[in-house]
Coordinates of C-alpha atoms and ligand atoms in Angstrom, one line a residue:
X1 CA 46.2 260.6 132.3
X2 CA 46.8 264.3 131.7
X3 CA 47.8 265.5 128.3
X4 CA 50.4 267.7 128.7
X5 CA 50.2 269.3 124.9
X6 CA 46.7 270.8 126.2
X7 CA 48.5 272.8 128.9
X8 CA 50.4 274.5 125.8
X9 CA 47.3 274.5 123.3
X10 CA 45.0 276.1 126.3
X11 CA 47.9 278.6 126.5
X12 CA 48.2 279.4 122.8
X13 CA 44.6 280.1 122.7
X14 CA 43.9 281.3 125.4
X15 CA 41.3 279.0 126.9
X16 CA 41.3 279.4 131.4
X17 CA 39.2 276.5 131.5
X18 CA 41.5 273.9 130.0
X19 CA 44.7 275.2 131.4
X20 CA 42.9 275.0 134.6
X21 CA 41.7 271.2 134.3
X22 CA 44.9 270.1 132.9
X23 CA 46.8 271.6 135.1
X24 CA 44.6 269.5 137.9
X25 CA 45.6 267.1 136.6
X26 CA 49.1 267.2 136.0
X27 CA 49.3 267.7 139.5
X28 CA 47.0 265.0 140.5
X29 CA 49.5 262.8 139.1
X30 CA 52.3 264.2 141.0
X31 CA 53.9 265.9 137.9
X32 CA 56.7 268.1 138.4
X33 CA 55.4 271.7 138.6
X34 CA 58.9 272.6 136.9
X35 CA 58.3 270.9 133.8
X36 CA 54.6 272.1 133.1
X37 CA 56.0 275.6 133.8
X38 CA 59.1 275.6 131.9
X39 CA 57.9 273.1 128.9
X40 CA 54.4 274.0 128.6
X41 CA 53.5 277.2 129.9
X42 CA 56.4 279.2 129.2
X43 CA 56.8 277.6 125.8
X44 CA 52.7 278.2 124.6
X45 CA 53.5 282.1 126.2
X46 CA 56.4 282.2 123.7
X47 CA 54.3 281.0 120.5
X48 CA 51.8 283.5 120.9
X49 CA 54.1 286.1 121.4
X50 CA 55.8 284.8 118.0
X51 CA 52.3 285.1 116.7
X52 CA 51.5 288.2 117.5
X53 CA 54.8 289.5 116.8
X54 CA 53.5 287.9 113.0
X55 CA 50.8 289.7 112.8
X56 CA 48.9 286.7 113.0
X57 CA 47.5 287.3 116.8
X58 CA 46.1 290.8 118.7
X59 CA 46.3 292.1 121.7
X60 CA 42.7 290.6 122.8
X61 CA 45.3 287.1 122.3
X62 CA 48.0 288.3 124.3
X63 CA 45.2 289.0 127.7
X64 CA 43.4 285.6 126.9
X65 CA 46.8 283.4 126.6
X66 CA 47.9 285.8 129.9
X67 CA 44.8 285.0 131.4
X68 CA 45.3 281.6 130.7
X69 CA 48.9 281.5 132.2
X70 CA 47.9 283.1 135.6
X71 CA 45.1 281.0 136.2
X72 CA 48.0 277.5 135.7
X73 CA 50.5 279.1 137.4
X74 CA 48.0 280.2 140.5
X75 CA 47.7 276.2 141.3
X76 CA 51.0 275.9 140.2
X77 CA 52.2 278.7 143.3
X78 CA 51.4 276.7 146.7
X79 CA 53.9 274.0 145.0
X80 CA 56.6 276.9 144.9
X81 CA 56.2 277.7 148.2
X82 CA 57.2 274.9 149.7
X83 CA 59.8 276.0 151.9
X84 CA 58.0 278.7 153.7
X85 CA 59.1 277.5 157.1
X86 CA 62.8 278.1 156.5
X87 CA 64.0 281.3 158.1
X88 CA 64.4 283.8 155.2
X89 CA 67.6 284.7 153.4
X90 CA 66.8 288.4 153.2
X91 CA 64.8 290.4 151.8
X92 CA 63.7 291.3 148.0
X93 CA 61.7 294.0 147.0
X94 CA 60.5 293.4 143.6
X95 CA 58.6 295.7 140.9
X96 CA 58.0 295.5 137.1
X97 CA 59.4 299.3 135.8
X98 CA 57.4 302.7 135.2
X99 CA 55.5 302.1 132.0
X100 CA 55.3 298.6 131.9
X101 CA 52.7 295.9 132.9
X102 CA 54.1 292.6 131.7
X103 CA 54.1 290.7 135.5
X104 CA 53.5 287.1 134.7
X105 CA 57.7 286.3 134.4
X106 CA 58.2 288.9 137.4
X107 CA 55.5 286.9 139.5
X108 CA 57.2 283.8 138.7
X109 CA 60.5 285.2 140.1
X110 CA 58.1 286.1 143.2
X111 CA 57.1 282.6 144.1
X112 CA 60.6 281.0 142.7
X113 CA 62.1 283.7 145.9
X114 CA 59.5 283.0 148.1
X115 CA 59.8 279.2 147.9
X116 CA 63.1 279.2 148.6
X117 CA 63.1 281.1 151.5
X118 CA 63.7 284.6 150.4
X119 CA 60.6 287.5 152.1
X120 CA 59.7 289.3 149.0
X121 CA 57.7 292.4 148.8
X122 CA 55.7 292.6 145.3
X123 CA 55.2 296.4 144.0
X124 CA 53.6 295.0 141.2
X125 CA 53.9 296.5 137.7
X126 CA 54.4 300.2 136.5
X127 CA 56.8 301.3 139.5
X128 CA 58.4 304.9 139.9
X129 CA 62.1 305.0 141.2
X130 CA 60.4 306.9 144.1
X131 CA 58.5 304.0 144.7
X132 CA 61.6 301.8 144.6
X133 CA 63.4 303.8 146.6
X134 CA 60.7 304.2 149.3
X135 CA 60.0 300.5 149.9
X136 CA 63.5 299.6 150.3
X137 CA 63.9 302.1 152.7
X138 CA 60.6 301.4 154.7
X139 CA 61.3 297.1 154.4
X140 CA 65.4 297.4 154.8
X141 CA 65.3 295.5 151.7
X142 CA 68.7 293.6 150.8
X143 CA 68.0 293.3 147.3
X144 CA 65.7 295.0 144.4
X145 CA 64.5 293.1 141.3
X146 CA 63.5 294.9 138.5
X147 CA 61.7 293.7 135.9
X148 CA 61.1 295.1 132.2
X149 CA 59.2 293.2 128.6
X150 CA 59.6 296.2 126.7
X151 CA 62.8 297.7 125.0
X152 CA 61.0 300.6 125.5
X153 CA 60.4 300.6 129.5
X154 CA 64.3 298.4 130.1
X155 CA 65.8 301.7 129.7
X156 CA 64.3 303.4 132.9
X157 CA 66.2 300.9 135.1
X158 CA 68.9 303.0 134.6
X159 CA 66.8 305.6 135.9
X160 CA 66.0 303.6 138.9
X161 CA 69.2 303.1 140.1
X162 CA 70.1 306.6 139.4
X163 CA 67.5 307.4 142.3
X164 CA 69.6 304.7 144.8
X165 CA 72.7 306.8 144.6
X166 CA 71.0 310.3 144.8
X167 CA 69.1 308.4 148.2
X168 CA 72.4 307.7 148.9
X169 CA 71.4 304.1 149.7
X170 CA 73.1 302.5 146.3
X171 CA 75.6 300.2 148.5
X172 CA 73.0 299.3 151.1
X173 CA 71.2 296.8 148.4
X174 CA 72.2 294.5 146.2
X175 CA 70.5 295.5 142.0
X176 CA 69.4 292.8 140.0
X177 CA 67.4 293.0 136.7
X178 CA 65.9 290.7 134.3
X179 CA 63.7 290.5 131.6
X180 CA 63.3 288.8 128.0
X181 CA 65.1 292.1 125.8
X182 CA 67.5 292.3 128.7
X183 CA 71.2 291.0 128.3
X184 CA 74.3 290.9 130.7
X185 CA 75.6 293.5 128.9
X186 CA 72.4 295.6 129.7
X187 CA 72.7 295.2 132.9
X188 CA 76.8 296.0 133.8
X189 CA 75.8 299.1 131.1
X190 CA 73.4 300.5 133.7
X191 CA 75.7 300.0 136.9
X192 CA 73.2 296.4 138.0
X193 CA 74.7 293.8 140.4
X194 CA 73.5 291.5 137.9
X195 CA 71.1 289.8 135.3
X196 CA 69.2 286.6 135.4
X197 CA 67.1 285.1 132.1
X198 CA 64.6 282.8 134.3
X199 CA 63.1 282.4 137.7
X200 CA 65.7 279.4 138.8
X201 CA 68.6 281.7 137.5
X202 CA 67.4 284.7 139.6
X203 CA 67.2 282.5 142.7
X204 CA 70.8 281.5 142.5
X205 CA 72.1 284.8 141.6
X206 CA 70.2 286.4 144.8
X207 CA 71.7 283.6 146.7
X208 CA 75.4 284.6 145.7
X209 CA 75.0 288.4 145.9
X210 CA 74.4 288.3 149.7
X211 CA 76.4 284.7 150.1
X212 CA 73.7 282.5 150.6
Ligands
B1M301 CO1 53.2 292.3 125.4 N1 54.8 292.5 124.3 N2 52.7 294.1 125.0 N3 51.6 292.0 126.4 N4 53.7 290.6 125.5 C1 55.8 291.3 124.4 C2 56.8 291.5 125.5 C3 56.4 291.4 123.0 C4 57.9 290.8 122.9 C5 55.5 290.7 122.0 C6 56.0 290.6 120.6 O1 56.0 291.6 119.8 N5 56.6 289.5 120.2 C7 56.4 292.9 122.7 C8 57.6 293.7 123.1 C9 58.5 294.2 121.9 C10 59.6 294.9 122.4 O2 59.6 295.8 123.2 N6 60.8 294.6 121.8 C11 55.1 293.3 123.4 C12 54.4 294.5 123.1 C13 54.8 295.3 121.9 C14 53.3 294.9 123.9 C15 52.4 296.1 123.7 C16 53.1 297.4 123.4 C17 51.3 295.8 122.7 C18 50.4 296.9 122.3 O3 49.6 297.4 123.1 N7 50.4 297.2 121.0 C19 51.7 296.2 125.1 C20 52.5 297.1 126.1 C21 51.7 297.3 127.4 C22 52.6 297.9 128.5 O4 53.3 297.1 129.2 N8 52.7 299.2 128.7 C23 51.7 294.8 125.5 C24 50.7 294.2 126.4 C25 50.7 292.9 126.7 C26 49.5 292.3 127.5 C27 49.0 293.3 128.6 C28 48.4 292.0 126.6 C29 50.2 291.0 128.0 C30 50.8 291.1 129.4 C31 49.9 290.5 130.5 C32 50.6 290.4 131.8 O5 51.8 290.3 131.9 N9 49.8 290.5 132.9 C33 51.3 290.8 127.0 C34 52.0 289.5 126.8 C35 51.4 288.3 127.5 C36 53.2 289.4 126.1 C37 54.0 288.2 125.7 C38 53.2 287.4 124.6 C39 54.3 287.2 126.8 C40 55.1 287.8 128.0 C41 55.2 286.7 129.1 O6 54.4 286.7 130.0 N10 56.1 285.7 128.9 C42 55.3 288.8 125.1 C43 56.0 288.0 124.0 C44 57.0 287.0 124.6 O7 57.6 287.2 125.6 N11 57.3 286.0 123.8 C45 54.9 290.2 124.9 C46 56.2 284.6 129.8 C47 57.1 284.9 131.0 C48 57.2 283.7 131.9 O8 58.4 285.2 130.5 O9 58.2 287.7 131.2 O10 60.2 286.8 129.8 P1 59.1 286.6 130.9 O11 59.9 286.3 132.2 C49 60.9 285.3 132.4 C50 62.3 285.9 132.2 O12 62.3 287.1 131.3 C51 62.8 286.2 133.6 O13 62.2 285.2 134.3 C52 60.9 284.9 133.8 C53 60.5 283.5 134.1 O14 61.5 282.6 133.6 N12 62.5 287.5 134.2 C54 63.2 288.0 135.3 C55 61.5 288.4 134.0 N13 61.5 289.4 134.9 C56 62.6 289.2 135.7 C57 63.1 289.9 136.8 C58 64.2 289.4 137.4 C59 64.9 288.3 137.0 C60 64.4 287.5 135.9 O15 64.7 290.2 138.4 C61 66.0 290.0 138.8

């Protein structure tokens, strides 16, 4: 029987293999992919982050324990995608924000979107407002997630959706943000359709902005 507390341990320190033959089998015994995510993964990402915020883990951590994460969550994916055959709900173009590279919670919103029937186009981390701009434009997107770890890098959203309105194409998508220093009050600060906290949030909220 799998032993779930290795899923968080192989997190914490960062060890590929383990999180990789735990997560095996987890899913060999038809364990819900939600739980490992939400109560192991997610949790082990938290406590090293808490460590390092300590002073008690490095940077060197932070890639190993990310390292770690991806590798789960890439068996994890094909279980999130489920729904593929449903026709899709619209489109999401998606991007982490100019400066930042944290993409493990924005690639989680990815496959959370994808699996339930959204198209999403990735940008992947460090995106201009140009480059915003320019895919929504080229895909017709209907909505742009924007992601930011840093409170450093959050504050270029505003930037972002500063370049919709001189594009003149603000009201032709829908703006949702998210991101761990991100609030509610962030987002209706910066002129956002809205904020989600997690992956399952950002589903429903993309769901009710284009009623879904
Ligand atoms: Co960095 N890092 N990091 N890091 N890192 C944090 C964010 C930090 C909080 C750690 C800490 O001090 N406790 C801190 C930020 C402090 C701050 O700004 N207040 C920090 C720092 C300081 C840094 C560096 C500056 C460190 C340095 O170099 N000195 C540096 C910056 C690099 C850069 O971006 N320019 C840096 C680098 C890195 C690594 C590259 C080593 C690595 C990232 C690897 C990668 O992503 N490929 C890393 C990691 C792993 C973390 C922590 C430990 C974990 C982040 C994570 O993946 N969480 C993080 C500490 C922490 O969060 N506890 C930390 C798990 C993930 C599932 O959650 O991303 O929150 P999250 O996503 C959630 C929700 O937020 C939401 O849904 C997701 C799933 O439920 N969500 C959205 C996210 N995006 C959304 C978009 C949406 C909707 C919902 O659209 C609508």
């Amino acid at each position: 029987m799998a032993k779930l507390t290795d899923l968080y341990d192989a997190i914490v320190k960062g060890n590929l293999e383990l999180a990789v033959s735990t997560t095996k089998e987890a899913l060999q015994e038809n364990i819900d992919p939600q739980i490992l995510i939400s109560d192991y993964l997610i949790k082990g990402m938290e406590e090293i982050g808490a460590q390092f915020e300590a002073g008690k883990a490095y940077v060197p951590n932070l890639l190993m324990s990310a390292r770690a994460m991806k590798g789960a969550l890439e068996l994890l994916k094909p279980y999130m995608e489920s729904n593929k055959e449903v026709a899709t709900l619209g489109k999401v173009v998606i991007g982490t924000v100019k400066g930042d590279l944290h993409d493990i919670g924005k690639n989680l919103v990815c496959s959370m979107l994808e699996g339930c029937g959204f198209e999403v186009i990735n940008l992947g981390v460090d995106v201009s407002d140009q480059k915003f701009v320019q895919a929504a434009q080229e895909n017709k997107a209907n909505i742009i997630c924007m992601s930011a770890l840093l409170t450093t890098t959050m504050v270029y959203m505003k930037e972002v959706i500063k370049a919709f309105e001189k594009a003149g194409i603000r009201d032709d998508v829908k703006i949702m943000v998210g991101g761990a220093p991100l609030s509610e009050k962030f987002a209706k600060e910066i002129g956002a359709d809205g904020y989600s906290d997690n992956a399952n949030a950002a589903v429903t909220l993309a769901r009710k902005l284009l009623n879904k």
